[in-house]
CSV table of C-alpha atoms and ligand atoms in Angstrom, one decimal:
chain,number,residue,atom,x,y,z
Q,1,MET,CA,72.9,134.9,75.3
Q,2,LEU,CA,75.9,134.9,73.2
Q,3,SER,CA,78.4,135.9,75.9
Q,4,ILE,CA,78.0,132.1,77.3
Q,5,LEU,CA,79.0,130.5,74.0
Q,6,PRO,CA,82.8,131.0,74.6
Q,7,ILE,CA,82.4,129.2,78.0
Q,8,VAL,CA,80.8,126.3,76.1
Q,9,TYR,CA,83.2,126.5,73.4
Q,10,THR,CA,86.3,126.3,76.0
Q,11,LEU,CA,84.7,123.5,77.8
Q,12,PHE,CA,84.1,121.5,74.6
Q,13,ILE,CA,88.1,121.9,73.6
Q,14,VAL,CA,88.9,120.6,77.1
Q,15,ILE,CA,86.6,117.6,77.0
Q,16,THR,CA,87.7,116.7,73.4
Q,17,ALA,CA,91.4,116.7,74.8
Q,18,ARG,CA,90.6,115.0,77.7
Q,19,SER,CA,88.5,112.2,76.1
Q,20,THR,CA,91.2,111.7,73.6
Q,21,ALA,CA,93.7,111.2,76.6
Q,22,MET,CA,91.4,108.9,78.3
Q,23,ALA,CA,90.0,106.9,75.4
Q,24,ALA,CA,92.7,104.2,76.1
Q,25,SER,CA,91.7,103.6,79.8
Q,26,ARG,CA,88.5,101.9,80.8
Q,27,LEU,CA,85.8,104.2,82.0
Q,28,PRO,CA,82.5,103.0,83.5
Q,29,PRO,CA,79.7,103.8,81.4
Q,30,VAL,CA,78.1,107.4,81.5
Q,31,VAL,CA,75.1,107.9,83.6
Q,32,LYS,CA,72.3,109.9,82.3
Q,33,ALA,CA,69.6,109.6,85.0
Q,34,GLY,CA,66.4,111.0,85.7
Q,35,TYR,CA,64.0,110.8,88.6
Q,36,TYR,CA,60.3,110.1,87.9
Q,37,PRO,CA,58.1,111.5,90.7
Q,38,SER,CA,55.1,109.3,91.0
Q,39,TRP,CA,53.0,112.4,90.9
Q,40,VAL,CA,53.7,113.3,87.2
Q,41,VAL,CA,52.0,110.1,86.1
Q,42,ASP,CA,48.9,111.8,84.5
Q,43,ASP,CA,51.3,114.3,82.6
Q,44,LEU,CA,53.9,111.7,81.7
Q,45,PRO,CA,52.8,108.0,82.0
Q,46,PRO,CA,55.7,105.5,81.9
Q,47,SER,CA,55.1,104.8,78.4
Q,48,ALA,CA,55.7,108.2,77.3
Q,49,ILE,CA,59.2,108.6,78.9
Q,50,ASN,CA,61.8,109.2,76.2
Q,51,THR,CA,64.2,106.2,77.2
Q,52,SER,CA,66.5,107.1,74.4
Q,53,LEU,CA,67.9,109.9,76.5
Q,54,PHE,CA,68.5,108.1,79.7
Q,55,THR,CA,70.6,105.3,81.0
Q,56,HIS,CA,68.8,105.0,84.3
Q,57,VAL,CA,65.3,106.1,85.6
Q,58,LEU,CA,64.5,106.4,89.2
Q,59,TYR,CA,61.0,106.0,90.6
Q,60,ALA,CA,60.4,108.4,93.3
Q,61,PHE,CA,59.6,107.6,96.2
Q,62,LEU,CA,58.8,104.7,98.3
Q,63,VAL,CA,59.1,105.4,102.0
Q,64,PRO,CA,59.6,102.9,104.7
Q,65,ASN,CA,57.4,102.3,107.7
Q,66,ASN,CA,59.0,104.1,110.5
Q,67,VAL,CA,57.9,101.4,113.0
Q,68,THR,CA,58.7,98.2,111.1
Q,69,PHE,CA,61.2,99.4,108.8
Q,70,GLY,CA,59.7,97.4,105.8
Q,71,PHE,CA,57.7,98.9,102.9
Q,72,ASP,CA,53.9,98.7,103.1
Q,73,ILE,CA,52.8,98.3,99.5
Q,74,SER,CA,49.3,98.6,98.5
Q,75,ASP,CA,47.8,96.6,95.7
Q,76,SER,CA,47.6,99.7,93.4
Q,77,THR,CA,51.1,100.8,94.2
Q,78,ALA,CA,52.2,97.3,93.5
Q,79,MET,CA,50.5,97.5,90.0
Q,80,ILE,CA,52.3,100.8,89.3
Q,81,LEU,CA,55.7,99.7,90.2
Q,82,SER,CA,55.3,96.4,88.0
Q,83,ASN,CA,54.0,98.3,85.1
Q,84,PHE,CA,56.9,101.0,85.7
Q,85,THR,CA,59.7,98.4,85.4
Q,86,THR,CA,58.1,96.3,82.7
Q,87,THR,CA,57.2,99.3,80.6
Q,88,LEU,CA,60.5,100.7,80.7
Q,89,HIS,CA,62.5,97.5,80.0
Q,90,ARG,CA,60.3,96.9,77.1
Q,91,LYS,CA,60.8,100.3,75.5
Q,92,ASN,CA,64.7,99.9,76.1
Q,93,SER,CA,66.4,97.1,77.4
Q,94,TYR,CA,69.6,98.9,78.2
Q,95,VAL,CA,67.6,101.2,80.7
Q,96,LYS,CA,68.2,100.5,84.3
Q,97,VAL,CA,65.2,101.1,86.5
Q,98,LEU,CA,65.8,101.9,90.1
Q,99,TYR,CA,63.5,103.1,93.0
Q,100,SER,CA,64.4,106.0,95.2
Q,101,ILE,CA,63.8,105.4,98.9
Q,102,GLY,CA,62.8,108.7,101.2
Q,103,GLY,CA,62.7,112.2,99.5
Q,104,GLY,CA,63.0,115.7,100.7
Q,105,GLY,CA,61.0,117.1,103.6
Q,106,ILE,CA,59.6,114.1,105.1
Q,107,GLU,CA,58.6,114.3,108.7
Q,108,PRO,CA,59.5,112.6,110.8
Q,109,ASP,CA,62.9,111.5,109.4
Q,110,PRO,CA,62.3,107.8,108.2
Q,111,PHE,CA,65.6,106.6,108.5
Q,112,ALA,CA,67.4,108.1,111.7
Q,113,VAL,CA,66.0,105.4,114.0
Q,114,MET,CA,66.5,102.3,111.6
Q,115,ALA,CA,69.9,103.3,110.9
Q,116,THR,CA,70.9,103.3,114.5
Q,117,LYS,CA,70.7,99.5,115.1
Q,118,ALA,CA,72.4,96.6,113.2
Q,119,SER,CA,69.2,94.7,113.5
Q,120,SER,CA,66.7,97.3,112.1
Q,121,ARG,CA,69.4,98.0,109.3
Q,122,LYS,CA,69.2,94.4,108.4
Q,123,VAL,CA,65.3,94.5,108.3
Q,124,PHE,CA,65.4,97.6,106.2
Q,125,ILE,CA,68.1,96.3,103.8
Q,126,ASP,CA,66.3,92.9,103.3
Q,127,ALA,CA,63.1,94.8,102.5
Q,128,THR,CA,64.8,96.8,99.9
Q,129,ILE,CA,66.1,93.9,97.9
Q,130,GLY,CA,62.8,92.2,98.5
Q,131,VAL,CA,60.9,95.0,96.7
Q,132,ALA,CA,63.5,95.4,93.9
Q,133,ARG,CA,63.5,91.8,92.9
Q,134,LYS,CA,59.6,91.5,93.4
Q,135,TYR,CA,58.8,94.3,91.2
Q,136,GLY,CA,61.5,94.1,88.7
Q,137,PHE,CA,63.9,97.0,89.5
Q,138,ASP,CA,67.6,97.1,88.8
Q,139,GLY,CA,68.6,98.7,92.2
Q,140,PHE,CA,67.7,101.5,94.4
Q,141,ASP,CA,68.8,105.1,95.6
Q,142,LEU,CA,68.8,106.3,99.2
Q,143,ASP,CA,67.4,109.8,99.4
Q,144,TRP,CA,68.0,110.4,103.2
Q,145,GLU,CA,67.7,114.3,103.5
Q,146,PHE,CA,69.8,114.5,105.5
Q,147,PRO,CA,71.6,112.6,108.4
Q,148,GLU,CA,71.2,115.1,111.0
Q,149,SER,CA,74.4,114.7,113.0
Q,150,PRO,CA,77.9,113.3,113.0
Q,151,LYS,CA,76.3,110.2,114.8
Q,152,ALA,CA,73.8,109.8,111.9
Q,153,MET,CA,76.5,110.2,109.6
Q,154,ASP,CA,78.2,107.3,111.2
Q,155,ASP,CA,75.2,105.0,111.1
Q,156,PHE,CA,74.7,106.1,107.4
Q,157,ALA,CA,78.2,104.7,107.0
Q,158,PHE,CA,77.2,101.2,108.7
Q,159,LEU,CA,74.0,101.0,106.5
Q,160,LEU,CA,76.0,101.5,103.4
Q,161,LYS,CA,78.6,98.9,104.2
Q,162,GLU,CA,76.0,96.4,105.3
Q,163,TRP,CA,74.0,97.2,102.4
Q,164,ARG,CA,76.5,96.4,100.0
Q,165,GLN,CA,77.4,93.1,101.7
Q,166,ALA,CA,73.8,92.0,101.4
Q,167,ILE,CA,73.7,93.0,97.8
Q,168,ARG,CA,76.7,90.9,97.1
Q,169,LYS,CA,75.6,87.9,98.9
Q,170,GLU,CA,72.0,87.9,97.4
Q,171,ALA,CA,73.5,88.3,93.9
Q,172,LYS,CA,75.8,85.3,94.5
Q,173,MET,CA,72.8,83.2,95.9
Q,174,THR,CA,70.5,83.9,93.1
Q,175,ASN,CA,73.1,83.9,90.2
Q,176,ARG,CA,71.8,87.6,89.2
Q,177,PRO,CA,73.7,90.8,88.6
Q,178,PRO,CA,74.0,92.7,91.9
Q,179,LEU,CA,71.4,95.3,92.4
Q,180,LEU,CA,72.6,99.0,92.0
Q,181,LEU,CA,73.1,101.1,95.1
Q,182,THR,CA,73.1,104.8,94.9
Q,183,ALA,CA,72.4,107.7,97.2
Q,184,ALA,CA,71.1,111.4,96.7
Q,185,VAL,CA,73.4,113.9,98.7
Q,186,TYR,CA,73.8,117.4,99.6
Q,187,TYR,CA,75.7,119.5,97.0
Q,188,SER,CA,78.7,119.6,99.5
Q,189,PRO,CA,80.1,116.5,101.6
Q,190,GLU,CA,80.3,118.9,104.8
Q,191,PHE,CA,77.7,121.2,105.9
Q,192,LEU,CA,76.3,123.1,108.7
Q,193,MET,CA,72.3,122.9,108.9
Q,194,TYR,CA,70.1,123.4,111.8
Q,195,GLY,CA,73.2,124.2,114.0
Q,196,SER,CA,74.8,121.0,113.3
Q,197,ARG,CA,78.1,120.7,111.5
Q,198,ARG,CA,78.3,117.2,109.8
Q,199,SER,CA,80.3,115.5,106.9
Q,200,TYR,CA,79.4,112.5,104.9
Q,201,PRO,CA,81.6,109.4,105.4
Q,202,ALA,CA,83.4,109.7,102.1
Q,203,ALA,CA,85.2,106.3,102.7
Q,204,ALA,CA,81.9,104.4,102.9
Q,205,VAL,CA,80.4,106.3,100.1
Q,206,ARG,CA,83.3,105.4,97.7
Q,207,ASN,CA,83.5,101.8,98.7
Q,208,ASN,CA,79.9,100.9,99.0
Q,209,LEU,CA,77.8,102.8,96.6
Q,210,ASP,CA,77.9,102.6,92.8
Q,211,TRP,CA,77.7,106.4,92.7
Q,212,VAL,CA,76.0,109.4,94.4
Q,213,ASN,CA,73.7,111.6,93.0
Q,214,VAL,CA,74.7,115.0,94.1
Q,215,MET,CA,72.0,117.6,94.4
Q,216,CYS,CA,73.5,120.6,92.8
Q,217,TYR,CA,70.5,123.0,93.1
Q,218,ASP,CA,68.3,124.7,95.7
Q,219,TYR,CA,71.0,127.1,96.8
Q,220,HIS,CA,68.5,129.9,96.8
Q,221,GLY,CA,64.8,129.9,97.4
Q,222,SER,CA,61.8,131.1,99.3
Q,223,TRP,CA,63.8,131.1,102.5
Q,224,ASP,CA,65.6,134.4,101.4
Q,225,THR,CA,63.2,136.6,99.6
Q,226,SER,CA,65.4,139.7,99.8
Q,227,VAL,CA,67.6,139.0,96.7
Q,228,THR,CA,67.2,136.9,93.5
Q,229,GLY,CA,69.5,134.0,93.1
Q,230,ALA,CA,70.6,131.3,90.4
Q,231,HIS,CA,69.6,128.4,92.5
Q,232,ALA,CA,71.7,126.0,90.5
Q,233,ALA,CA,74.6,128.4,90.0
Q,234,LEU,CA,77.6,126.4,88.5
Q,235,PHE,CA,80.0,129.2,89.9
Q,236,ASP,CA,79.5,132.0,92.3
Q,237,PRO,CA,82.2,134.6,92.7
Q,238,LYS,CA,81.0,135.6,96.3
Q,239,THR,CA,79.8,132.7,98.0
Q,240,ASN,CA,80.4,128.7,98.2
Q,241,LEU,CA,77.0,128.1,97.0
Q,242,SER,CA,77.8,126.8,93.8
Q,243,SER,CA,78.3,123.5,92.1
Q,244,VAL,CA,81.9,123.8,91.4
Q,245,TYR,CA,82.4,124.4,95.2
Q,246,GLY,CA,80.3,121.3,95.9
Q,247,ILE,CA,81.7,118.9,93.3
Q,248,LYS,CA,85.4,119.8,94.1
Q,249,SER,CA,84.6,119.5,97.8
Q,250,TRP,CA,83.3,116.0,97.2
Q,251,LEU,CA,86.6,115.1,95.1
Q,252,LYS,CA,88.8,116.7,97.8
Q,253,ALA,CA,86.7,114.6,100.3
Q,254,GLY,CA,88.0,111.4,98.6
Q,255,VAL,CA,85.0,110.5,96.3
Q,256,PRO,CA,86.3,110.1,92.8
Q,257,GLY,CA,84.8,111.6,89.8
Q,258,ASN,CA,83.6,108.3,88.4
Q,259,LYS,CA,81.4,108.1,91.5
Q,260,LEU,CA,79.8,111.6,91.3
Q,261,VAL,CA,76.8,112.2,89.1
Q,262,MET,CA,75.8,115.9,88.9
Q,263,GLY,CA,72.2,116.9,89.6
Q,264,LEU,CA,70.7,119.3,87.1
Q,265,PRO,CA,67.3,121.0,88.0
Q,266,LEU,CA,64.3,121.1,85.5
Q,267,TYR,CA,62.7,123.8,87.7
Q,268,GLY,CA,63.3,127.4,88.5
Q,269,LYS,CA,62.9,129.7,91.6
Q,270,THR,CA,60.8,132.8,91.4
Q,271,TRP,CA,61.1,136.2,93.2
Q,272,LYS,CA,59.0,139.4,93.4
Q,273,LEU,CA,61.7,142.4,92.3
Q,274,LYS,CA,61.9,145.2,94.5
Q,275,ASP,CA,62.6,147.6,91.6
Q,276,PRO,CA,61.6,146.3,87.9
Q,277,LYS,CA,64.5,148.1,86.7
Q,278,LEU,CA,67.0,146.1,88.6
Q,279,HIS,CA,66.5,142.6,87.4
Q,280,GLU,CA,69.9,140.9,87.1
Q,281,VAL,CA,71.1,137.8,89.2
Q,282,GLY,CA,71.3,139.3,92.7
Q,283,SER,CA,68.9,142.1,92.5
Q,284,PRO,CA,66.9,143.2,95.6
Q,285,ALA,CA,63.5,141.2,96.0
Q,286,VAL,CA,60.7,141.6,98.3
Q,287,GLY,CA,59.0,138.2,98.2
Q,288,VAL,CA,58.5,135.2,96.1
Q,289,GLY,CA,57.2,135.4,92.4
Q,290,PRO,CA,54.9,133.2,90.5
Q,291,GLY,CA,54.4,129.3,91.2
Q,292,ASP,CA,53.8,127.3,94.2
Q,293,ASP,CA,56.1,128.6,97.0
Q,294,GLY,CA,58.1,130.4,94.3
Q,295,VAL,CA,58.8,127.3,92.3
Q,296,LEU,CA,58.2,126.9,88.6
Q,297,THR,CA,58.6,123.7,86.6
Q,298,TYR,CA,60.9,124.1,83.3
Q,299,VAL,CA,57.7,123.6,81.4
Q,300,GLN,CA,56.0,126.2,83.5
Q,301,VAL,CA,58.7,128.6,83.0
Q,302,VAL,CA,58.6,128.4,79.2
Q,303,GLU,CA,54.8,128.9,79.3
Q,304,PHE,CA,55.2,131.7,81.7
Q,305,ASN,CA,57.8,133.4,79.4
Q,306,ARG,CA,55.5,132.9,76.4
Q,307,ARG,CA,52.4,134.2,78.1
Q,308,THR,CA,53.8,137.2,79.7
Q,309,LYS,CA,56.4,138.0,76.9
Q,310,ALA,CA,59.0,138.0,79.4
Q,311,THR,CA,62.8,139.1,78.7
Q,312,VAL,CA,64.9,136.0,78.8
Q,313,ALA,CA,68.6,136.6,79.7
Q,314,HIS,CA,71.8,134.5,80.5
Q,315,ASP,CA,74.2,135.2,83.3
Q,316,VAL,CA,77.7,134.4,82.4
Q,317,ASP,CA,78.9,134.3,86.2
Q,318,THR,CA,76.7,131.6,87.3
Q,319,VAL,CA,76.0,130.0,84.1
Q,320,SER,CA,72.1,130.1,84.3
Q,321,ALA,CA,69.1,131.6,82.7
Q,322,TYR,CA,66.5,134.1,83.8
Q,323,SER,CA,63.6,135.7,82.8
Q,324,TYR,CA,61.7,138.9,84.1
Q,325,THR,CA,58.6,140.9,83.4
Q,326,GLY,CA,57.3,143.8,85.6
Q,327,THR,CA,58.4,142.6,89.0
Q,328,SER,CA,58.2,138.9,88.3
Q,329,TRP,CA,61.8,137.3,88.1
Q,330,VAL,CA,62.6,133.7,87.5
Q,331,GLY,CA,66.0,131.9,87.8
Q,332,TYR,CA,66.3,128.6,86.0
Q,333,ASP,CA,68.5,126.4,83.8
Q,334,ASP,CA,67.6,126.1,79.9
Q,335,ALA,CA,69.2,124.2,77.2
Q,336,LEU,CA,72.2,126.4,76.8
Q,337,SER,CA,73.1,126.6,80.5
Q,338,THR,CA,72.4,122.8,81.0
Q,339,THR,CA,75.0,122.2,78.2
Q,340,ALA,CA,77.6,124.1,79.7
Q,341,LYS,CA,77.0,122.3,83.0
Q,342,VAL,CA,77.1,118.8,81.3
Q,343,LEU,CA,80.2,119.8,79.4
Q,344,PHE,CA,81.7,120.9,82.6
Q,345,ALA,CA,80.6,117.9,84.4
Q,346,GLN,CA,82.5,115.6,81.8
Q,347,ALA,CA,85.5,117.9,82.0
Q,348,LEU,CA,85.8,117.3,85.7
Q,349,GLY,CA,86.0,113.6,84.9
Q,350,LEU,CA,82.4,113.0,86.6
Q,351,ARG,CA,80.3,109.8,86.0
Q,352,GLY,CA,77.3,111.8,84.4
Q,353,TYR,CA,74.3,113.7,85.4
Q,354,PHE,CA,70.8,113.3,86.7
Q,355,PHE,CA,67.8,115.3,86.3
Q,356,TRP,CA,65.2,116.4,89.0
Q,357,ALA,CA,62.7,115.6,87.5
Q,358,LEU,CA,61.2,113.9,84.3
Q,359,GLY,CA,57.7,115.3,83.4
Q,360,TYR,CA,59.1,118.9,84.2
Q,361,ASP,CA,60.8,119.3,80.9
Q,362,ASN,CA,59.4,121.2,77.6
Q,363,ASP,CA,58.9,118.2,75.4
Q,364,TRP,CA,62.5,116.7,75.9
Q,365,THR,CA,64.3,119.9,74.8
Q,366,VAL,CA,66.7,120.2,77.9
Q,367,THR,CA,67.0,116.4,78.7
Q,368,GLY,CA,67.6,115.9,74.9
Q,369,GLN,CA,70.2,118.6,74.6
Q,370,ALA,CA,71.9,117.3,77.7
Q,371,SER,CA,72.1,113.9,76.1
Q,372,SER,CA,73.6,114.8,72.9
Q,373,SER,CA,75.9,117.1,74.7
Q,374,TRP,CA,77.9,114.3,76.4
Q,375,ILE,CA,80.9,113.4,74.2
Q,376,VAL,CA,81.3,109.8,73.5
Q,377,ASP,CA,84.5,108.2,72.9
Q,378,LYS,CA,84.7,106.7,69.4
P,401,LIG,C1,55.9,107.5,112.6
P,401,LIG,O1,55.3,108.4,111.8
P,401,LIG,C2,54.1,108.9,112.3
P,401,LIG,C3,53.5,109.9,111.3
P,401,LIG,O2,54.1,109.6,110.1
P,401,LIG,C4,54.4,109.7,113.6
P,401,LIG,O3,53.2,110.2,114.2
P,401,LIG,C5,55.1,108.6,114.6
P,401,LIG,O4,55.6,109.5,115.8
P,401,LIG,C6,56.4,108.0,113.9
P,401,LIG,N1,56.9,107.2,115.0
P,401,LIG,C7,58.3,107.0,115.1
P,401,LIG,C8,58.7,105.9,116.1
P,401,LIG,O5,59.0,107.7,114.7
P,402,LIG,C1,50.8,99.7,82.3
P,402,LIG,O1,49.6,100.5,82.3
P,402,LIG,C2,49.0,101.0,81.2
P,402,LIG,C3,48.0,102.0,81.6
P,402,LIG,O2,47.1,101.5,82.3
P,402,LIG,C4,48.4,100.0,80.3
P,402,LIG,O3,48.0,100.5,78.9
P,402,LIG,C5,49.7,99.1,80.0
P,402,LIG,O4,49.3,98.0,79.1
P,402,LIG,C6,50.4,98.5,81.4
P,402,LIG,N1,51.7,97.9,81.0
P,402,LIG,C7,52.0,96.8,81.5
P,402,LIG,C8,53.1,96.3,80.9
P,402,LIG,O5,51.4,96.2,82.5
P,403,LIG,C1,84.4,128.5,101.5
P,403,LIG,O1,84.7,127.3,102.1
P,403,LIG,C2,85.9,127.3,102.4
P,403,LIG,C3,86.4,125.9,103.0
P,403,LIG,O2,86.0,125.1,102.1
P,403,LIG,C4,86.1,128.1,103.4
P,403,LIG,O3,87.6,128.4,103.8
P,403,LIG,C5,85.8,129.6,102.9
P,403,LIG,O4,85.9,130.7,103.9
P,403,LIG,C6,84.3,129.4,102.3
P,403,LIG,N1,84.1,130.8,101.8
P,403,LIG,C7,83.0,131.6,101.9
P,403,LIG,C8,82.8,132.9,101.3
P,403,LIG,O5,82.0,131.2,102.8
P,404,LIG,C1,63.4,111.1,72.0
P,404,LIG,O1,64.3,112.1,72.0
P,404,LIG,C2,65.2,112.4,70.8
P,404,LIG,C3,66.4,113.2,70.8
P,404,LIG,O2,65.9,114.3,71.3
P,404,LIG,C4,64.2,112.7,69.7
P,404,LIG,O3,65.0,112.5,68.5
P,404,LIG,C5,63.0,111.8,69.7
P,404,LIG,O4,62.1,112.1,68.5
P,404,LIG,C6,62.4,111.7,71.1
P,404,LIG,N1,61.5,110.6,70.9
P,404,LIG,C7,60.1,110.9,71.4
P,404,LIG,C8,59.1,109.7,71.2
P,404,LIG,O5,59.8,111.9,71.8
């Protein structure tokens, strides 16, 4: 546990030097964002969100109709959306409230067909603006996981460009601040998945989005049960599955740091150890451990550690936390590893960070620590 502190300390020095150097230049305000999954409402009603810890809260998710490309919003969802924006704005008038469109694991892909034609892109774009204004949102976030081919990436670029134009036009016509437009993206801009290599259109991202939410997690999981892993490793000495590799690739692709927001997970991944005596990151495993498909939210990890009296440790190489008891093993991020990541994001000149997801923290311990770790220029 103590061995991680030198890293944190070094980063602190780096950032202090950096912020002094940059104090004179005008930086866009930091982004401290959190996605709010609609299904946490019973545990965390909007009125219970600690809005002093966030600059942006994203309602997740709304999914467009895959035939009309508009949004079918029921009366009950309409109430929830209005209540969400009104409640958060009332609690803290500085907080911007967005809604996120799409989400992971949706079948069939709700965007692929829409994005192929200018006419359907227009229907979709107009619908997104209509929903934002009707329910009081300050903007929206596209969570398309993932454009599946180079052609789909081209369509994605057209979509962003036309979306930005429509946002500008609407703001001018209505004399209101332009809506925010962000996107959740894969941890690395170029990737091979399901046999197709593709790259995000960096220029379209840079020119048309306010920023991207880089999903710096899920590097390991139930698809590989043979070995334990730090699923949101900041560094990995052996592979490219690390946030530093992903973020540096985004920078190299031409998206500047002030348009990159680093994702931080408020959940862990679990494995069943092959040998309880081998319990480091990267130890042999034989299956998933506790939790739904080997996933525990951070508050569940804390509860698990307490209940089973698990041993908690930190891994310096990956900058992560893990715990183990018997054959159960959990890799996750806690306040300490999250602080190191937040400092690292700031040292790299990134815009900020976001959490997936609100409602998974243990009484705002990690999100609170993250918020106070970001060093503000005086
Ligand atoms: C739309 O989605 C439904 C189910 O969600 C699916 O059955 C149908 O094939 C989809 N249609 C198109 C055009 O993608
Ligand atoms: C939002 O919903 C809650 C719970 O149903 C209710 O108490 C509150 O008054 C609503 N707030 C607004 C602004 O509609
Ligand atoms: C990591 O990615 C770089 C290209 O960005 C590649 O040259 C290298 O071989 C990769 N390393 C591993 C271990 O996959
Ligand atoms: C919100 O978080 C701050 C910082 O962690 C804390 O001081 C405050 O008590 C929290 N507010 C609520 C209502 O939990």
